[in-house]
Coordinates of C-alpha atoms in Angstrom, one line a residue:
X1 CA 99.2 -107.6 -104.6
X2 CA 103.0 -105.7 -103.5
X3 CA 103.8 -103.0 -105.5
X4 CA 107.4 -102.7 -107.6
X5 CA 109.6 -101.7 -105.8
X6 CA 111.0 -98.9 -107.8
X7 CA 107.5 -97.6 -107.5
X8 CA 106.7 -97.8 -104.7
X9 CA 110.1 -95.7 -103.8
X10 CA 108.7 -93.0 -105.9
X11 CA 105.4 -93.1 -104.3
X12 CA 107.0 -92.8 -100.6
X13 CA 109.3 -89.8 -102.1
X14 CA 106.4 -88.5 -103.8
X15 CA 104.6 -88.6 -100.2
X16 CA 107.3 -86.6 -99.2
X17 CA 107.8 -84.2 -101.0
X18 CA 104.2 -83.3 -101.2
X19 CA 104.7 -83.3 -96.8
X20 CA 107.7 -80.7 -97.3
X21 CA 105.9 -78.7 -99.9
X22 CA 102.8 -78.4 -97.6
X23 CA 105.0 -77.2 -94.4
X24 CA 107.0 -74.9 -96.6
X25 CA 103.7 -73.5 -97.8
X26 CA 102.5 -73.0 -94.3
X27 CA 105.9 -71.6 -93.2
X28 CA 106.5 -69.2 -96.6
X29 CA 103.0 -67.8 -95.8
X30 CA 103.4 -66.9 -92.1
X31 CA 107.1 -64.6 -93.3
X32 CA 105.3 -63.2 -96.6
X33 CA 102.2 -62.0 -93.8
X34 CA 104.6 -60.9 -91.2
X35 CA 105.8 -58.1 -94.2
X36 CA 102.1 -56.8 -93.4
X37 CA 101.0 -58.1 -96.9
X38 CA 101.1 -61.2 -99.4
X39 CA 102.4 -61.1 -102.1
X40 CA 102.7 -63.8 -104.4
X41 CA 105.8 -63.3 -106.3
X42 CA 107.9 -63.1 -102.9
X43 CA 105.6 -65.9 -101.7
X44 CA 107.1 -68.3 -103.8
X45 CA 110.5 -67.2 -103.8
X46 CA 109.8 -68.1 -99.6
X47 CA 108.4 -71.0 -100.9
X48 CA 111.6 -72.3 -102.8
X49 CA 114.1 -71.6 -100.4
X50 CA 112.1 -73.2 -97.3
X51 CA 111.5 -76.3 -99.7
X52 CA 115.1 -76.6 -100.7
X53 CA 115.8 -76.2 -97.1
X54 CA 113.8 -79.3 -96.0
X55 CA 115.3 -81.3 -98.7
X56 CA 118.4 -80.5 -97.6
X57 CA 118.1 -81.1 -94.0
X58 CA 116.9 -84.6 -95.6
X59 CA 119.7 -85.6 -97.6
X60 CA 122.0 -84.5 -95.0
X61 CA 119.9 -86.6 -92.5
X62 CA 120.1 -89.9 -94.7
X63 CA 123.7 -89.4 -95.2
X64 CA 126.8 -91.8 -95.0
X65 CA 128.9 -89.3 -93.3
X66 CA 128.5 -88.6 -89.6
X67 CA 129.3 -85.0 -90.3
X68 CA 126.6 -84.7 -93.1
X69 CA 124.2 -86.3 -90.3
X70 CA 125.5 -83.8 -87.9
X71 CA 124.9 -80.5 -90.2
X72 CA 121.5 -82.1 -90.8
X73 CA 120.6 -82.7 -87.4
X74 CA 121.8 -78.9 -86.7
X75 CA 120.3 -77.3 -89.2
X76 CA 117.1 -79.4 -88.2
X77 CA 116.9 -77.9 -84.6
X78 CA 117.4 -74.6 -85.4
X79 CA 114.7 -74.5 -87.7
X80 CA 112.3 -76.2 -85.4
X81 CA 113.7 -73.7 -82.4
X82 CA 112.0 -70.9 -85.2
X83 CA 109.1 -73.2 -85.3
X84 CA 109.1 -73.4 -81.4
X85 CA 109.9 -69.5 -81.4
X86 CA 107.2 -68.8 -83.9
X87 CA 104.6 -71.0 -81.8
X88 CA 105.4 -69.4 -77.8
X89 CA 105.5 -65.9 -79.2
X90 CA 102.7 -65.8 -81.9
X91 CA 105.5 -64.4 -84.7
X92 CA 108.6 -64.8 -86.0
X93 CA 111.7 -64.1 -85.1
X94 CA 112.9 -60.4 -85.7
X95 CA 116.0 -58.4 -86.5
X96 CA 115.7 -56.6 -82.7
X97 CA 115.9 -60.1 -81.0
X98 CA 118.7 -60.9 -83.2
X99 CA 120.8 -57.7 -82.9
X100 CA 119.9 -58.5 -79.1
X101 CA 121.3 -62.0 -78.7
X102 CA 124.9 -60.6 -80.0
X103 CA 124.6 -57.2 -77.9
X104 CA 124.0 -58.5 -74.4
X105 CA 125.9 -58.7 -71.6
X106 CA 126.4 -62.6 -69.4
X107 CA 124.0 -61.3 -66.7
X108 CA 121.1 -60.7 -69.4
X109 CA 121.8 -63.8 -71.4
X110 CA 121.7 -66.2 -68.4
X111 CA 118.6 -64.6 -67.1
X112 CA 117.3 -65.4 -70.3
X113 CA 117.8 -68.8 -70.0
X114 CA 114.4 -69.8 -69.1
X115 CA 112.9 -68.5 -71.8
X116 CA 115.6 -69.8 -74.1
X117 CA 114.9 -73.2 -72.6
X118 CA 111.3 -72.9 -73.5
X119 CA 111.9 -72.8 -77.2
X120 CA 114.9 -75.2 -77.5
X121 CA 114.0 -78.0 -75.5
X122 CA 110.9 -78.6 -77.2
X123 CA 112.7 -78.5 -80.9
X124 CA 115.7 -80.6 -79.5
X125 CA 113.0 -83.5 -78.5
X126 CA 111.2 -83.0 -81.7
X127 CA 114.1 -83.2 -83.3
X128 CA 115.8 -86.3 -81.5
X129 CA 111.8 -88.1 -82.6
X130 CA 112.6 -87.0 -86.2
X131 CA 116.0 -88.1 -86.1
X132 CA 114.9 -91.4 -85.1
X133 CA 112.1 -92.1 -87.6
X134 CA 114.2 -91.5 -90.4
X135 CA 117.1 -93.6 -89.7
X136 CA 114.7 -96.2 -89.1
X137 CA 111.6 -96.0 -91.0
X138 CA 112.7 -93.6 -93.8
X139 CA 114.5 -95.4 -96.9
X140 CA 114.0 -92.1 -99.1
X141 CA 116.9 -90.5 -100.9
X142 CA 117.2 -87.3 -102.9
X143 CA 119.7 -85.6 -105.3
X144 CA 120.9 -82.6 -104.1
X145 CA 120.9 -81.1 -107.6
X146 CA 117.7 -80.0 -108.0
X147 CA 117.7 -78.0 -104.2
X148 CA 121.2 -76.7 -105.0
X149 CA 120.2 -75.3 -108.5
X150 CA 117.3 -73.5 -106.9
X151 CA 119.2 -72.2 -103.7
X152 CA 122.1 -70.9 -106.3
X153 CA 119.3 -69.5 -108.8
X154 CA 118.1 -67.1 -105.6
X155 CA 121.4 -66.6 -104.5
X156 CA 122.1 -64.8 -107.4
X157 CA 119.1 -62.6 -107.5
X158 CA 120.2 -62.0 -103.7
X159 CA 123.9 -60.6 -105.2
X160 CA 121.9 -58.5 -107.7
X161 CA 119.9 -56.6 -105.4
X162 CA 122.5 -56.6 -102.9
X163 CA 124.5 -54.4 -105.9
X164 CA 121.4 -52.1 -105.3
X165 CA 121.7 -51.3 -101.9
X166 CA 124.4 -48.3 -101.5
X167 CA 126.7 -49.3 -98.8
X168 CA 126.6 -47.8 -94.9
X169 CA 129.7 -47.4 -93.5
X170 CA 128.7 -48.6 -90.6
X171 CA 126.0 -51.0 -91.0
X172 CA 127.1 -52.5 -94.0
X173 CA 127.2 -56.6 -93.0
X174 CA 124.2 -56.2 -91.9
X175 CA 122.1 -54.3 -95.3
X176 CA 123.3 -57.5 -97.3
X177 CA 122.3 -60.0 -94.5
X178 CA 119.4 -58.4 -94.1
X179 CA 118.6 -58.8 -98.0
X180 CA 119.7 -62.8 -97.6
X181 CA 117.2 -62.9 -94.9
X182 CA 114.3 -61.4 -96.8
X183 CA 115.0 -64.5 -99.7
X184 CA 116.1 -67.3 -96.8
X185 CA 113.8 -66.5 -93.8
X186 CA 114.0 -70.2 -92.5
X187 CA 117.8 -71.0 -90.8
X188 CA 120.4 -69.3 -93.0
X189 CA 118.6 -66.1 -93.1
X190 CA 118.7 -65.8 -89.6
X191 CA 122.2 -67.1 -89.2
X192 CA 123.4 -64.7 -91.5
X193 CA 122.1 -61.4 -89.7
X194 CA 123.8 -63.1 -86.5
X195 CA 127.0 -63.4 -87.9
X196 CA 126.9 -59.9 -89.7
X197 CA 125.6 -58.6 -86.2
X198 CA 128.1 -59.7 -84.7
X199 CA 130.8 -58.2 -87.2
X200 CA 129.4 -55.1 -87.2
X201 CA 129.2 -54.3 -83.1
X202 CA 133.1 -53.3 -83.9
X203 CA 131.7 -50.1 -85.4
X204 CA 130.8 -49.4 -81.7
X205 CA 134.5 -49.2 -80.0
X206 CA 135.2 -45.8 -81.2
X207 CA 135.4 -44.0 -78.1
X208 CA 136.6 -40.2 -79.9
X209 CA 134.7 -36.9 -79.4
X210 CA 132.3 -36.8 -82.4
X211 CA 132.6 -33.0 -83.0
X212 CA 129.5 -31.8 -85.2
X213 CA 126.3 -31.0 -83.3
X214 CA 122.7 -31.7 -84.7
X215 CA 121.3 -29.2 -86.9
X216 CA 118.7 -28.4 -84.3
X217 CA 120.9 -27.5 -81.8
X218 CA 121.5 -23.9 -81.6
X219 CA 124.8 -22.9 -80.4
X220 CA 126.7 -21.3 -77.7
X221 CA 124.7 -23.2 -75.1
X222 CA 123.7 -21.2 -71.5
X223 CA 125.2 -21.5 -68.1
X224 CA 121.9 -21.9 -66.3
X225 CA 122.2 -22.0 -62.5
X226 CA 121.5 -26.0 -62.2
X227 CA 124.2 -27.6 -60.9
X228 CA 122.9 -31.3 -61.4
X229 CA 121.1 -32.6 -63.8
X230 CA 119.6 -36.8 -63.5
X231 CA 118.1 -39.1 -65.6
X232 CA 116.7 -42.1 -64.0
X233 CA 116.5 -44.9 -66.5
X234 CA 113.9 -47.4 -65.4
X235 CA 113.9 -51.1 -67.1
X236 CA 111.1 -52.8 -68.5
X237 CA 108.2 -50.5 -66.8
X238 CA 104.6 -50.7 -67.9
X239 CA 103.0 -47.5 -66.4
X240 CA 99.5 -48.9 -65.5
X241 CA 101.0 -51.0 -63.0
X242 CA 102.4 -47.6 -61.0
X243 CA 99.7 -46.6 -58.0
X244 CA 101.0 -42.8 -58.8
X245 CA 99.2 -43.6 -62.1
X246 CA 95.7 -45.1 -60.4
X247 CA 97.0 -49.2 -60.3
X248 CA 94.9 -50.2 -57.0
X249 CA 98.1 -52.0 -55.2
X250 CA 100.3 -49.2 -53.8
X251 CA 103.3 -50.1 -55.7
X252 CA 104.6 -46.9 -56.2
X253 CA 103.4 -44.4 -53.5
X254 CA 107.4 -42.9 -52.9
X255 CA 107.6 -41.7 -56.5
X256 CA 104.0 -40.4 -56.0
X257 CA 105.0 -38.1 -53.1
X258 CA 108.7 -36.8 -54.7
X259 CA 107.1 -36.0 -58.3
X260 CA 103.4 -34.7 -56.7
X261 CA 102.7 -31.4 -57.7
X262 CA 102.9 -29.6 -54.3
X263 CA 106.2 -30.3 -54.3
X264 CA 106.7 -28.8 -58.1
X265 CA 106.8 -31.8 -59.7
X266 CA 105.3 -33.6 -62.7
X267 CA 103.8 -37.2 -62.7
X268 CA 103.4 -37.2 -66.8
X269 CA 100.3 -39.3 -68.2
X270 CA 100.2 -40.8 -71.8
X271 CA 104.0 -41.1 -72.7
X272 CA 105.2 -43.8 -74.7
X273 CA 108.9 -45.0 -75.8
X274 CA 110.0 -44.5 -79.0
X275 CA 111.1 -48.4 -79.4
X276 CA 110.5 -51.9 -77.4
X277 CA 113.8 -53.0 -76.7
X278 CA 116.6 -51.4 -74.6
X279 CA 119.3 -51.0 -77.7
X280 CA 117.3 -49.0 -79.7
X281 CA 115.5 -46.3 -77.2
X282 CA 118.4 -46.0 -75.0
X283 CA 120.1 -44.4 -77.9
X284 CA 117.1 -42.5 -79.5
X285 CA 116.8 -40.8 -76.2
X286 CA 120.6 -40.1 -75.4
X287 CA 121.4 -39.2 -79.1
X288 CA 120.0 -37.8 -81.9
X289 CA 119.4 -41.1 -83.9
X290 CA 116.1 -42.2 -85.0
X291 CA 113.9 -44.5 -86.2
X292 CA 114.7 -44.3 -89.6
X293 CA 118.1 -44.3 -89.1
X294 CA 121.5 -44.4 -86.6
X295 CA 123.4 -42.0 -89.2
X296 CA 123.1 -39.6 -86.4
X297 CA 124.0 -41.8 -83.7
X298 CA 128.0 -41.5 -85.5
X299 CA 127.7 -38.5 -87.1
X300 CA 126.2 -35.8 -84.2
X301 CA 127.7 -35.3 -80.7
X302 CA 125.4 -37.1 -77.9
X303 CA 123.8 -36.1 -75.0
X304 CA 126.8 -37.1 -73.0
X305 CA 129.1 -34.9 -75.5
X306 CA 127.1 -31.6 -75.1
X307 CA 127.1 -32.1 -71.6
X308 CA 130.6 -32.4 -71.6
X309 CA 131.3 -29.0 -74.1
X310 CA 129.0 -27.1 -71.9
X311 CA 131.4 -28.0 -68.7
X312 CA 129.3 -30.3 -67.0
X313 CA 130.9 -33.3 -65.7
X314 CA 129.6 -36.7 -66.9
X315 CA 128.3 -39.7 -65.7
X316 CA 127.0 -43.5 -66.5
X317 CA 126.3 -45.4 -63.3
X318 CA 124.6 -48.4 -63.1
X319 CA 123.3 -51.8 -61.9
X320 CA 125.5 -54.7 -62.7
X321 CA 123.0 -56.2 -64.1
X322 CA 123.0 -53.5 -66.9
X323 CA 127.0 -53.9 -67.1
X324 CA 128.6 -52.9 -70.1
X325 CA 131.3 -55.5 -71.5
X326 CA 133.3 -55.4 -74.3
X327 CA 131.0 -55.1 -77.9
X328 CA 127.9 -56.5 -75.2
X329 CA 125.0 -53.7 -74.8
X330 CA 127.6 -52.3 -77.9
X331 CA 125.0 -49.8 -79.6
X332 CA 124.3 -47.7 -76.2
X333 CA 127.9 -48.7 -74.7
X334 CA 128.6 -46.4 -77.7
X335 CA 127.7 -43.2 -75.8
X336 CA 128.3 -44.5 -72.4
X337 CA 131.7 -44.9 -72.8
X338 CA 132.0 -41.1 -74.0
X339 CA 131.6 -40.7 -70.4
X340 CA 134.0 -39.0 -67.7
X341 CA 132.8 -41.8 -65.2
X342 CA 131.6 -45.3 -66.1
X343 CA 130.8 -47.5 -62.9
X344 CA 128.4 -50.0 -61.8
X345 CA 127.5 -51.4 -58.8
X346 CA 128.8 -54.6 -57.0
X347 CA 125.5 -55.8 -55.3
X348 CA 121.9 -57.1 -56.6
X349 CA 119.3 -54.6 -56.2
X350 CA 118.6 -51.0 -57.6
X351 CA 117.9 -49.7 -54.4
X352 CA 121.7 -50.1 -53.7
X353 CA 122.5 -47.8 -56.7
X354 CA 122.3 -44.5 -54.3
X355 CA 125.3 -46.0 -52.4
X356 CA 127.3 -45.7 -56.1
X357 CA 125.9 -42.3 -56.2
X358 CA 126.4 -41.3 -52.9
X359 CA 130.2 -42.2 -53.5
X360 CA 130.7 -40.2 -56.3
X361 CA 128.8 -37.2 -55.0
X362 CA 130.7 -36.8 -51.8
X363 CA 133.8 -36.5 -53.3
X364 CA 133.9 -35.1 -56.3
X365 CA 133.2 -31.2 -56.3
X366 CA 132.8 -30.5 -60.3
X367 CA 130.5 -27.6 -60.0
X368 CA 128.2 -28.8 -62.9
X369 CA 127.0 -32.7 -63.8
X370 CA 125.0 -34.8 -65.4
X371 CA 124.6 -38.2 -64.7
X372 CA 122.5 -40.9 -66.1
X373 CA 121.3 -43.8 -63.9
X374 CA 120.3 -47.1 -65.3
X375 CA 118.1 -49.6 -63.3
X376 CA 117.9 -53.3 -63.8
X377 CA 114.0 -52.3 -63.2
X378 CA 111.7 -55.1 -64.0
X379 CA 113.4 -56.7 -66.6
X380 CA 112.6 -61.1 -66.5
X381 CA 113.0 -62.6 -64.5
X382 CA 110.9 -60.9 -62.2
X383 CA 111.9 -63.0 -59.3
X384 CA 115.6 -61.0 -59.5
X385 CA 114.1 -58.0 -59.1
X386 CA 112.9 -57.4 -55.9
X387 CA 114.1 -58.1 -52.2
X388 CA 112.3 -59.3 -49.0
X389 CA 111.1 -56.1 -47.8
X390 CA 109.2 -55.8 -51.0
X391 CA 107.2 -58.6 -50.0
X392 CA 106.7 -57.6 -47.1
X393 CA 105.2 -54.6 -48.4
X394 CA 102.9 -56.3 -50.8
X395 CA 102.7 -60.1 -49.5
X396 CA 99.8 -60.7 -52.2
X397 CA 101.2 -58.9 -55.2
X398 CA 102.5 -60.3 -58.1
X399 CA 106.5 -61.0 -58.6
X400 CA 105.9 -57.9 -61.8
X401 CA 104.6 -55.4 -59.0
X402 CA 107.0 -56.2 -56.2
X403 CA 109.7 -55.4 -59.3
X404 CA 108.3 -52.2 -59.4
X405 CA 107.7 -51.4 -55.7
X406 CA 111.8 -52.1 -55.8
X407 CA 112.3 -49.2 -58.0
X408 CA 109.9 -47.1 -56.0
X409 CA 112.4 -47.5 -53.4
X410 CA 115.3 -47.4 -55.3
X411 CA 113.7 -44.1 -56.7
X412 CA 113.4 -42.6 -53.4
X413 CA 117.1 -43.2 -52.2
X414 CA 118.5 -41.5 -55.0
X415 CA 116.3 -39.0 -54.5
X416 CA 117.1 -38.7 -51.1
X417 CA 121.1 -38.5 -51.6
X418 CA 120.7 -36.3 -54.8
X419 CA 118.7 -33.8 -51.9
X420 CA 121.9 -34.4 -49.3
X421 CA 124.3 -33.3 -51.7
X422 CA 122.8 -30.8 -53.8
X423 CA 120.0 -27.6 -54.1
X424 CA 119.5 -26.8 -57.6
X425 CA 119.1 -30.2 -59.3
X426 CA 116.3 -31.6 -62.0
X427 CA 115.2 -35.0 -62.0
X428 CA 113.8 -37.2 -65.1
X429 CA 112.7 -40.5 -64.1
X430 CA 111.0 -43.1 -66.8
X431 CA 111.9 -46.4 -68.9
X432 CA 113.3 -47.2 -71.7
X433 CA 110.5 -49.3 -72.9
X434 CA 107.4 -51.3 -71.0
X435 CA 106.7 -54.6 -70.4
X436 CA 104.5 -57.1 -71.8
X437 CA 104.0 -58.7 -68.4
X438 CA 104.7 -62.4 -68.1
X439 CA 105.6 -62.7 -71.9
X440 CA 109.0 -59.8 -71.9
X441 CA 109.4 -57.2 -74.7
X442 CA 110.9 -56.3 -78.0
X443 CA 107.6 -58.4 -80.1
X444 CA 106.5 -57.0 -82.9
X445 CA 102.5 -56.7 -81.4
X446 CA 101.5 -55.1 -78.1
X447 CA 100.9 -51.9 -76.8
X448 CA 102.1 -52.6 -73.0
X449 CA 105.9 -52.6 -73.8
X450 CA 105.5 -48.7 -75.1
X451 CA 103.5 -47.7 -72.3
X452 CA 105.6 -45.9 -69.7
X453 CA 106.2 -43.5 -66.7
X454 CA 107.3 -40.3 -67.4
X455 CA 108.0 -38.2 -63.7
X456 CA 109.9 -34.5 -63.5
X457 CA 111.0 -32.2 -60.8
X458 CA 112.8 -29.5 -61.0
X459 CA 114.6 -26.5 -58.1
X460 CA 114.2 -24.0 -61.9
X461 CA 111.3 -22.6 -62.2
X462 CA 112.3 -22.2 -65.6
X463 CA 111.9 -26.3 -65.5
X464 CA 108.2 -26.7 -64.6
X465 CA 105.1 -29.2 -65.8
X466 CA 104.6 -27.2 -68.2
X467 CA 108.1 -27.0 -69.7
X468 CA 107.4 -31.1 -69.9
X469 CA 104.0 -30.3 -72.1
X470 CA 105.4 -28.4 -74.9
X471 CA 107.4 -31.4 -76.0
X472 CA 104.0 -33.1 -76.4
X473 CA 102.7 -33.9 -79.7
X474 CA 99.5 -32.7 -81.3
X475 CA 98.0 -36.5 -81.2
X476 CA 98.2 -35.5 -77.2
X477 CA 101.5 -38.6 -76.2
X478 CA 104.4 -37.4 -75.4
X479 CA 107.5 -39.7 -77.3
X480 CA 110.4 -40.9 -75.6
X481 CA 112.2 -39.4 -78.9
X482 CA 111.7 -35.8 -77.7
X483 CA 114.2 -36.8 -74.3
X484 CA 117.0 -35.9 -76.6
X485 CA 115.8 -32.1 -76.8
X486 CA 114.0 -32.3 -73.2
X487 CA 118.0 -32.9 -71.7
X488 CA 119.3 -30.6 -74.6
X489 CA 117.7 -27.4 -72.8
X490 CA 117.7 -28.8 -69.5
X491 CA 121.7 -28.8 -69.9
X492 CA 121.7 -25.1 -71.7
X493 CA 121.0 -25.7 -75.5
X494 CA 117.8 -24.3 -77.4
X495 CA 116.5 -26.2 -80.1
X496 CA 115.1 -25.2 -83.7
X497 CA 111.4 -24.4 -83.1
X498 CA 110.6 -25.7 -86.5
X499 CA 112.9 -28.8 -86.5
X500 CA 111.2 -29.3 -82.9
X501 CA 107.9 -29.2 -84.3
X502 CA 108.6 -31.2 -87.5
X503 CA 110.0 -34.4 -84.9
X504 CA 107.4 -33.8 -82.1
X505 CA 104.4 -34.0 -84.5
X506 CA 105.9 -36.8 -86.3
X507 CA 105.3 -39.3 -83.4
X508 CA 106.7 -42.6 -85.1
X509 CA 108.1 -46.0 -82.9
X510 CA 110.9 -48.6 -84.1
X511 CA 109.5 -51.7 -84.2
X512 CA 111.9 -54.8 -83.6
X513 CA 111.5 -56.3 -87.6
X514 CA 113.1 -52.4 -87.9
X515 CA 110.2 -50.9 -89.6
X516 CA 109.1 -47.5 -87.9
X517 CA 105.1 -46.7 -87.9
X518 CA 103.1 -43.6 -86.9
X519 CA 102.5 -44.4 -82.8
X520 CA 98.5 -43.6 -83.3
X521 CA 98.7 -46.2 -85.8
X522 CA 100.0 -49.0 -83.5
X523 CA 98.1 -47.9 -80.9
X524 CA 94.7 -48.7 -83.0
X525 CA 96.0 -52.1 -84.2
X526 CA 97.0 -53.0 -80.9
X527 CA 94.5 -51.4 -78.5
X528 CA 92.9 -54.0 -75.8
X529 CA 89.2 -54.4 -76.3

């Protein structure tokens, strides 16, 4: 015997609704965990807003109007693209990877695209199957009143507490947004911090001398007798695949022979970077901003500054790859574009970068610089970053150690035209961040991509290993945080022993969801059995 109609209408919607209240559960669970603990009250605030959100994406679905179906259909894909996101990665999507999609430059973003491509085009053809079973199986309507009360209910306890939060002048879009995404994790959350990301990368076109100094630097700086002082900036590098560090394939046996110890330099062992993706550490090494916040970033001259008040003459040179355009790469374009000289390269590979620096070197007689050197390194894909001579090198390694081999090379060229032009010179070579290899960087678990090299020779002796070691904190890891103070008296400044102290022994990481933890403590919850 059929059913009534009218009840067996409810019975499907009740069907559903039970469905969408199961995989809002699931979904409200997995962002109150990713916090680090449940907590029920914020639970089922997830738990509303997900739910409304799948009614939504519903109603809009089983619309008259195209551009209901269309919104709908949108809305439907980008929350399966978290889904897809969520599944490939093992978490969900975090503030880092956001702020990264809006700060990138074309090269980055396309060389994404694989990986893009392996989270979209499974959502679009779950989506497209959803689409279809619903216009022809699914004869379920809903009101939207009851999912618009609820969604309008949170939204004001959203405005409440964002009356709470004072206001930073320069990161203020993105405190609200970032309070709308704690309430909506699922779609608008996420499109909210995007959209206040992207208004807020106008914060970083000021390009005027910031004129206070940090309170640890002591002032007047020295005018010591170098005459060039280099950071290498290495991409992407996991340490234990370096040979100079024990990995059995001879991927980097240049670097092992320029930093050995006969020659007075340093290969460093245990160093870690102070954050996972290039936006953050970049910054934390070149200024005085830190995990807990970018106040200083505005507020303190950088690196590039004090170089520039103690008469030395400035440069940011580059791969391509790493080109600066615009509000792209917008939080560490801030400093480089306080730079006397702002050039990249015109050809593929890093080992063409010592042709850039050859050029400037040879004619430009400033008696005192500093230049920073940014590598494309091993950043995905790996496949870009290495040439033919590479594999013939290593003809059995891996496309992650041929990347690596390349910036042995590249390593040794600049080396070799930093020794052609000038006697009384110090070196810095490491990363930014590591790698984990095959799967990228900036995730939220993972030890690998804070595990880096950390290499240093110097013509001072006044610059020797164990110069390097006193900026090493008492849990025995020296933090890409302390490059900041590391350049400062390499280019003349002392620092505040007891401001030194206070930051080396506090040896805390940015993690991409923006919370910073003690080092040792992500090292134990992350450490490879």
């Amino acid at each position: 015997m059929k059913l009534p109609q009218f009840i067996q209408r409810r019975s499907n919607a009740l069907i559903l609704l039970l469905i969408y209240i199961f995989l809002s559960s699931i979904l409200a669970y997995i962002y109150v965990i990713d916090d680090g603990y449940f907590r029920f009250s914020y639970f089922l605030i997830i738990l509303s807003t997900t739910f409304c959100l799948f009614l939504f994406v519903h109603i809009l679905i089983k619309s008259r109007h195209h551009f209901g179906v269309f919104i709908g259909t949108l809305v439907l894909f980008l929350l399966l693209s978290e889904v897809s996101y969520l599944i490939y990665f093992g978490e969900v999507i975090s503030e880092g990877v956001l702020n990264s999609i809006t700060e990138t430059n074309t090269y980055e973003a396309f060389s994404m695209l694989k990986l893009v491509l392996c989270v979209t085009v499974p959502a679009l053809i779950v989506t497209i199957g959803i689409l279809f079973i619903y216009k022809k199986f699914i004869t379920v309507k809903f009101r939207p009143i009851l999912p618009l009360t609820c969604y309008l209910a949170i939204a004001a306890i959203f405005l409440s507490a964002g009356t709470l939060v004072q206001n930073d002048t320069h990161e203020e879009y993105k405190l609200k947004s970032l309070i709308l995404r704690k309430f909506y994790p699922a779609v608008l959350g996420n499109v909210a911090y995007l959209g206040a990301t992207y208004l807020s990368t106008d914060v970083y076109a000021d390009t005027s001398e910031i004129e206070v100094f940090n309170d640890a630097v002591i002032l007047p700086p020295q005018n010591l007798n170098d005459d060039l002082v280099v950071l290498i900036m290495g991409e992407s590098s996991l340490v234990s695949r370096y040979s100079a560090y024990g990995y059995p394939k001879p991927t980097t046996p240049l670097m092992a022979e320029i930093f050995n110890q006969k020659n007075g330099g340093c290969i460093i062992n245990n160093s870690h970077s102070s954050a996972s993706m290039t936006r953050d550490s970049i910054p934390m090494s070149l200024s005085f901003s830190i995990p807990e916040s970018n106040d200083n970033l505005f507020n303190n001259k950088s690196i590039i500054e004090m170089a520039k008040y103690n008469n030395y003459k400035t440069y940011w040179l580059a791969s391509y790859r790493q080109y600066i355009e615009g509000t792209a790469n917008a939080k560490f374009g801030f400093i480089a574009r306080k730079s006397d000289v702002l050039d990249f390269t015109d050809k593929d590979h890093d080992v063409n970068l010592s042709e850039l620096l050859e050029r400037y070197l040879k004619k430009d007689n400033a008696p005192k610089k500093f230049i920073f050197l940014h590598l494309r390194g091993s950043h995905q894909p790996y496949s870009d970053g290495y040439d033919e001579i590479d594999k013939q090198a290593l003809p059995d390694a891996e496309n992650y150690d041929l990347t690596i081999h390349h910036t042995d090379r590249a390593v040794k060229a600049i080396y070799d035209v930093i020794n052609k032009y000038s006697r009384n010179y110090t070196i810095i070579y490491t990363s930014d961040h590591g790698e984990i290899v095959n799967l990228g960087h900036g995730l939220s678990k993972g030890i690998d991509q804070f595990l880096i090299p950390f290499m240093f020779i110097s013509t001072n002796n006044q610059f020797d290993c164990q110069f390097i070691e006193s900026f090493r904190s008492s849990n025995g890891y020296l933090s890409g945080l302390m490059n900041k103070y590391i350049l400062s008296n390499l280019l003349g400044y002392q620092i505040d022993q007891f401001i030194l102290d206070k930051e080396k022994n506090n040896d805390r990481i940015l993690l991409p969801g923006n919370q910073n933890v003690l080092f040792l403590d992500f090292l134990k919850l992350n450490k490879q059995p």
